Each structure stands twice: as structure tokens, then as C-alpha cells.
XYZ file of C-alpha atoms in Angstrom:
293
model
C 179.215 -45.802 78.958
C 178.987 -49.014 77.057
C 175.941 -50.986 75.347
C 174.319 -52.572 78.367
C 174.603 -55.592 76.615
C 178.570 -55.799 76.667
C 178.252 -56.624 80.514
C 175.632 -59.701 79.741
C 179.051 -62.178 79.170
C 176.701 -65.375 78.880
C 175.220 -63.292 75.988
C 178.346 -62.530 74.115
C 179.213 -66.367 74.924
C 176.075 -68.201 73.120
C 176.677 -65.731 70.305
C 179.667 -66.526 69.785
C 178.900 -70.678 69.666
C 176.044 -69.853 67.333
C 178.352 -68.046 65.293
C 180.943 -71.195 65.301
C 178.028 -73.359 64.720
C 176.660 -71.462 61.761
C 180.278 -71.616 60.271
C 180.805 -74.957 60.503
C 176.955 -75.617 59.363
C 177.918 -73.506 56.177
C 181.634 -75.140 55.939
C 180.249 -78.581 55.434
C 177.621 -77.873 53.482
C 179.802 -76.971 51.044
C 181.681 -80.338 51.346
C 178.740 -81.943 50.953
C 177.998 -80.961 47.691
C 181.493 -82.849 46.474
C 180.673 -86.402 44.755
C 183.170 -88.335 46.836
C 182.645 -89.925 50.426
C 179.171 -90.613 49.497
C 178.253 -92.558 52.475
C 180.478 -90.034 55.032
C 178.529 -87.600 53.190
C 174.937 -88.983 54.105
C 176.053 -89.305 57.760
C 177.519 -85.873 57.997
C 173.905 -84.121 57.437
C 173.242 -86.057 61.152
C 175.720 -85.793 62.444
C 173.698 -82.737 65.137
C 171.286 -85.100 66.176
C 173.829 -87.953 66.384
C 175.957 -85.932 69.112
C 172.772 -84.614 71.174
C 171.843 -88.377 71.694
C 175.162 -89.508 72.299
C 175.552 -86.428 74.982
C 171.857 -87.441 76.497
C 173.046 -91.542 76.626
C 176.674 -90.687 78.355
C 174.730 -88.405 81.144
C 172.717 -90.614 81.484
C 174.022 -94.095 81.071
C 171.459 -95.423 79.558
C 170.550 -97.063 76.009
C 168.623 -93.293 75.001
C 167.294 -93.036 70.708
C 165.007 -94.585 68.766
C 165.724 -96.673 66.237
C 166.539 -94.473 63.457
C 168.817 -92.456 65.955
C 170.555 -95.779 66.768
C 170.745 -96.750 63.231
C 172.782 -93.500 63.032
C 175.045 -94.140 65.435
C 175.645 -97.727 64.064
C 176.548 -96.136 60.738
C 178.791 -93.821 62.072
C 180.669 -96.386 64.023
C 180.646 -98.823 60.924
C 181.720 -95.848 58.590
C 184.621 -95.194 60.999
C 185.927 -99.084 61.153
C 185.514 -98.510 56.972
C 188.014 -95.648 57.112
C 190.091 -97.014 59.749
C 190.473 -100.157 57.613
C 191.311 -98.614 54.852
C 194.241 -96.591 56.334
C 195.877 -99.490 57.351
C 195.213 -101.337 53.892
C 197.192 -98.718 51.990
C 199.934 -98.973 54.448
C 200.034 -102.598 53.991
C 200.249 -102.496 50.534
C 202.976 -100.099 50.456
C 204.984 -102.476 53.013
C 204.163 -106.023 50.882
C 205.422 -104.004 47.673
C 208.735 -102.973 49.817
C 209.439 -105.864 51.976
C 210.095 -109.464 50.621
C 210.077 -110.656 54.020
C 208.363 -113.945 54.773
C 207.234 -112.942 58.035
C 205.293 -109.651 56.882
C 202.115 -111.023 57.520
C 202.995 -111.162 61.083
C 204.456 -107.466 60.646
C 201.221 -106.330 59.416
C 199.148 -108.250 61.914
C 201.378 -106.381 65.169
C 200.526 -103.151 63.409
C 196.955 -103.228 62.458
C 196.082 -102.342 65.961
C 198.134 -99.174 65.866
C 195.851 -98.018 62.730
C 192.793 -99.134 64.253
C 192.825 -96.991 67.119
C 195.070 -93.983 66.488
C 192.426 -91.690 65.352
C 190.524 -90.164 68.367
C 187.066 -88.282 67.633
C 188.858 -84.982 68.343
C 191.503 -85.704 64.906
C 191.212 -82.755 62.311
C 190.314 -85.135 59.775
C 187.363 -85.416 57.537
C 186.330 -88.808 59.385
C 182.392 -88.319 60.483
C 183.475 -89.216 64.130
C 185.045 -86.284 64.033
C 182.109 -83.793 62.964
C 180.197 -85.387 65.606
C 182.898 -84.601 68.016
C 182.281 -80.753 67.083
C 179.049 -80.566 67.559
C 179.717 -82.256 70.917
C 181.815 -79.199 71.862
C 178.757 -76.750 70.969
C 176.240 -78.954 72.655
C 178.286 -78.830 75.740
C 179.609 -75.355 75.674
C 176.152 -73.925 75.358
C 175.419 -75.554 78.413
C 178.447 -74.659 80.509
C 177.768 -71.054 79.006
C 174.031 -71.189 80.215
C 174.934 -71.317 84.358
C 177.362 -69.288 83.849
C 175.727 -66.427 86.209
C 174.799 -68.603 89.198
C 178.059 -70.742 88.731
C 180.102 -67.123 89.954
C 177.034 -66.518 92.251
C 177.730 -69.433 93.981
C 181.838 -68.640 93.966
C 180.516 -65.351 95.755
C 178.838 -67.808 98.528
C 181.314 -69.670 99.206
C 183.942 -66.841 99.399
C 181.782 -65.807 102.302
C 182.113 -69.177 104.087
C 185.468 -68.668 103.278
C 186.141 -65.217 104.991
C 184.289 -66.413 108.391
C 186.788 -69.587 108.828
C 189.301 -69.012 111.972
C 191.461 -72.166 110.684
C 194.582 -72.022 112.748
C 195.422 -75.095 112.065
C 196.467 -77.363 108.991
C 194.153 -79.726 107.471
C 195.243 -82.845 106.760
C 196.113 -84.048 103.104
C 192.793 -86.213 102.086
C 190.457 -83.603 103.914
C 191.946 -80.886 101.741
C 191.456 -82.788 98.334
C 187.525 -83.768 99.850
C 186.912 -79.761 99.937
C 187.936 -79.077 96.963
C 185.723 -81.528 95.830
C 182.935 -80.099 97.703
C 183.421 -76.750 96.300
C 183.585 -77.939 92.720
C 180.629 -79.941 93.026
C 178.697 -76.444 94.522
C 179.979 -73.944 92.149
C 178.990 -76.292 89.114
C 175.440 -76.859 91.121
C 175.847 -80.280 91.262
C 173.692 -80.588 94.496
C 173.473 -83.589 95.594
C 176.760 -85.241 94.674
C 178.041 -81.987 96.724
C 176.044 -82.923 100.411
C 177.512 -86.612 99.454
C 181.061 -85.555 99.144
C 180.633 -83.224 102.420
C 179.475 -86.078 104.228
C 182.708 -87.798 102.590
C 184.450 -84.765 103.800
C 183.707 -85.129 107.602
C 184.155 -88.950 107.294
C 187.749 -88.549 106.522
C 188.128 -85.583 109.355
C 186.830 -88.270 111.766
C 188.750 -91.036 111.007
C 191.952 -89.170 110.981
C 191.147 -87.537 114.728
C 188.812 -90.430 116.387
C 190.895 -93.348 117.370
C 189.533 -96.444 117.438
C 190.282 -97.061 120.871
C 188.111 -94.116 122.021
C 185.078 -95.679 120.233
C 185.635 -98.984 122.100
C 185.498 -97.470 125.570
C 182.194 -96.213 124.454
C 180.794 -99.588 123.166
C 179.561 -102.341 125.337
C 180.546 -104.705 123.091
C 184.293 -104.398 120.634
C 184.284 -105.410 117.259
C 185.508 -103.485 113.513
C 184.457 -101.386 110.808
C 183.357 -98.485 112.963
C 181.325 -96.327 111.029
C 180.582 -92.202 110.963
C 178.206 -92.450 113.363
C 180.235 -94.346 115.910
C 182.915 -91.691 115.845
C 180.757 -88.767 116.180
C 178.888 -89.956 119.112
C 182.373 -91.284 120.868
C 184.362 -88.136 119.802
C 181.606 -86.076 122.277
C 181.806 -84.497 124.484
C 185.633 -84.902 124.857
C 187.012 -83.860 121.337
C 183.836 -81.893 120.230
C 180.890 -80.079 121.729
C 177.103 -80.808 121.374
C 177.099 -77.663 118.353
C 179.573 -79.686 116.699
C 177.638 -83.303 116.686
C 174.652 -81.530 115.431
C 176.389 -80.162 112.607
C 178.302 -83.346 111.911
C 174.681 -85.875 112.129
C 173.325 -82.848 109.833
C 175.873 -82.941 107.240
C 175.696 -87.528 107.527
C 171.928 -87.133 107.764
C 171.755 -85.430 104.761
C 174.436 -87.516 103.205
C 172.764 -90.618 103.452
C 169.318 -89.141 101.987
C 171.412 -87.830 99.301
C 172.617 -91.242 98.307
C 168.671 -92.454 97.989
C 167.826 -89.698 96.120
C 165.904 -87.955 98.676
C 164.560 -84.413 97.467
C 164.971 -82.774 101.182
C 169.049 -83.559 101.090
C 169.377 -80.649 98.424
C 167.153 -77.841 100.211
C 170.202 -76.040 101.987
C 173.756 -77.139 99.942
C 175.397 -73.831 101.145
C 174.057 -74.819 104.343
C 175.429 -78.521 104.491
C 178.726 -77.019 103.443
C 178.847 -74.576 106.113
C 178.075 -77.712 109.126
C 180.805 -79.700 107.242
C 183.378 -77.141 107.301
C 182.565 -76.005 110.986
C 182.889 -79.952 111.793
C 186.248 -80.116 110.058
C 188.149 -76.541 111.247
C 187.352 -78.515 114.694
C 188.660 -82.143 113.883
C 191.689 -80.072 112.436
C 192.306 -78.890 116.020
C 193.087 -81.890 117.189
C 195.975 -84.544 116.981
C 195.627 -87.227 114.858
C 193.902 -90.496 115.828
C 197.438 -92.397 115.845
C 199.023 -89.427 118.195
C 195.827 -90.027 120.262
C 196.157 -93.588 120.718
């Protein structure tokens, strides 16, 4: 038998980031001690902090850190302009001691921008951007390693969904893209953006099958712009039954409180996805709205 720890793989996971965090702790630690890149140097030693505030503004999106966390950040940023300028300076030097041209300030000028920007964050270079970039990766990592248990929980939920489906027919293109949205959204446990994309889901389902020409014989007056709800109530009772509109104003109920951030949208995800794919193995029954006139 093995250790009963070997089967704990979220275990062996964070172990192994801490481990790749402790090495890269101790590997530039030991470039710190060198006398050159004084400033780099000084930014380095926050370079931690700098990418758990720069993870916590992008979630977020908001202006997050106090002022000596934003002072980092500026620092950073101006250190990497420094670096980036000085690439291109060397460069330019080497091209106004080789070219006599008349026209090489020009030259340099179409060039700069090329210097300016090639460097990405993710560069094996000994740029600070990019030591902030690694500890990005273990911030992140140790949080996609923390769920990962109930992230294959959730796979095992939805395989169940998946086994009770009697789908005889093929979904259409843009309904097949909106579920695998949906289940992305669930197995990562994002649950609100998932009841938004499953009311997204049937939305598309009803505007391929529900004609618009069906809605107006059930409206007293015509007009445009039908919405979800106009299509469920004229698609019954002819193309779906009265268990069908209750799952479809469930999953758009739901929906909408998602949208305004309504706590009771999120109670029953695996439910919501279960009324939106019983709605949709229906729709998929039927012709589409342009067959149906």
C-alpha cells in the first residue's frame, strides 16, 4: 500500500510550488548580494508583495495598495522604461557608429518602438518585471491548486447530467459553444457568471427555434427586439410544454438576479444547469426559427 498521503494530489501540488518558491527565494538572494543593478536590486526584495497586489487590483479592477505598495509598482514600471531605454540606446549607438546615413535619426526613431515593447513580463531576463511575473505564477498556481478537489467534484456532477441527456438531435453551433461555457464556468465554481451564461444559453436556443412571427400572433400589439421572455411564453404550449417554461423562467429568473448580484441566484448552480439543458435538448428538437417561418 502506499503513504496515504501520495493520494492527497493538492498536497503533493502546494509542495511542490513551495519548493519552486523557496528556490527562487534562495536563487535571488544570492543575486542580490552582487554590487550591480542597485536599484533592480532594491525592487527585487518586493517584488512578492508587488505581484499579490497587482493579482488583487486585476481581479478586481480596482485602484487596490497603499501608498508604499503603489510607490512599488511605480518603481518597477519606471525601472523597466530605464532598462528598456537603455537597450535601445546601445543599439543606437552601434548603428550611428556604422551608418553615415543622414536619415538615421529617422531610422532610429521607426525602431525605438520595437525596443520599447519587445520584452514581455514572462522574458527570462534579469528585468524586475520579470521576477514579479514569477511570483505571479506561484500566487496563482497555489490558488488553482487549492480547488482542486471540488473542481473534479463538480466534473463528477456534471458527468451525471451528462449520462441522463436523451439528445437525439444536433445542437446548433452557438448553443454548443454557450455550454461549454456553462460547464467551464461550473467546474471552476464560478457561480454566478455560470447561471448568467445558462440563461445566455437558453437565449440563443430560443432565438434559433422561436420565430418572430409566432411571437407576433401572440402580441396584441407588433413591434421589435423581442426579448427571452416573449419567446418562452409564445413558444408554449405549441413548441414546448408547461415543464419546459418553468424550467426556462427558472433558469432567466435566476439569470437576471445573477446580473444584480442577488445571493439566491447561486443557491442551486447544478440545478440551473440541469433546467437549462432540459430547455435546450427540447429547442434542439425542433426546426429552426427560419424553417418555421
Amino acid at each position: 500500500m502506499y503513504p496515504e498521503h501520495l493520494y492527497e494530489l493538492d498536497i503533493q501540488l502546494q509542495t511542490c510550488i513551495d519548493n519552486f518558491a523557496d528556490d527562487l527565494t534562495n536563487f535571488w538572494t544570492e543575486r542580490l548580494d552582487a554590487d550591480e543593478w542597485c536599484q533592480v536590486n532594491d525592487l527585487r526584495r518586493d517584488a512578492q508583495d508587488i505581484a499579490s497586489t497587482l493579482r488583487k487590483r486585476a481581479l478586481s479592477l480596482q485602484n487596490i495598495g497603499d501608498a508604499s505598495t503603489l510607490n512599488q509598482i511605480y518603481q518597477v514600471r519606471q525601472a523597466e522604461l530605464k532598462a528598456a531605454e537603455e537597450r535601445f540606446q546601445s543599439v543606437a549607438d552601434q548603428l550611428q557608429s556604422k551608418l553615415k546615413s543622414k536619415d538615421i535619426r529617422k531610422i532610429l526613431d521607426s525602431i525605438k518602438p520595437m525596443f520599447m515593447n519587445a520584452a514581455g513580463p514572462d522574458d527570462p531576463t534579469d528585468r524586475p518585471m520579470h521576477m514579479v511575473w514569477q511570483y505571479l505564477c506561484i500566487e496563482d498556481a497555489r490558488d488553482a491548486t487549492h480547488g482542486l478537489g471540488d473542481r473534479v467534484r463538480r466534473i463528477f456532477q456534471l458527468e451525471e447530467l451528462v449520462q441522463e441527456l436523451q439528445r437525439n438531435s444536433q445542437l446548433p453551433q452557438a448553443t454548443v459553444h454557450f455550454l461549454a461555457l456553462v460547464s467551464r464556468t461550473f467546474v471552476w465554481g464560478f457561480g454566478a457568471e455560470c447561471v448568467i451564461v445558462c440563461r445566455g444559453a437558453i437565449d440563443t436556443a430560443f432565438r434559433e427555434k422561436v420565430p418572430n412571427s409566432l411571437i407576433e400572433t401572440r402580441r396584441r400589439q407588433g413591434g421589435h427586439g423581442y426579448g427571452l421572455q416573449d419567446r418562452i411564453e409564445a413558444a408554449c404550449p405549441d413548441l414546448i410544454n408547461d415543464e419546459i417554461r418553468e424550467a426556462a423562467n427558472t433558469v432567466k429568473c435566476r439569470g437576471d438576479k445573477a446580473i444584480h448580484f442577488d445571493p439566491y441566484a447561486t443557491k442551486d448552480v447544478l440545478g440551473t444547469i440541469k433546467s437549462a439543458l432540459k430547455v435546450i435538448d427540447r429547442l434542439a428538437q425542433l426546426p429552426d426559427a427560419a424553417c418555421a417561418g
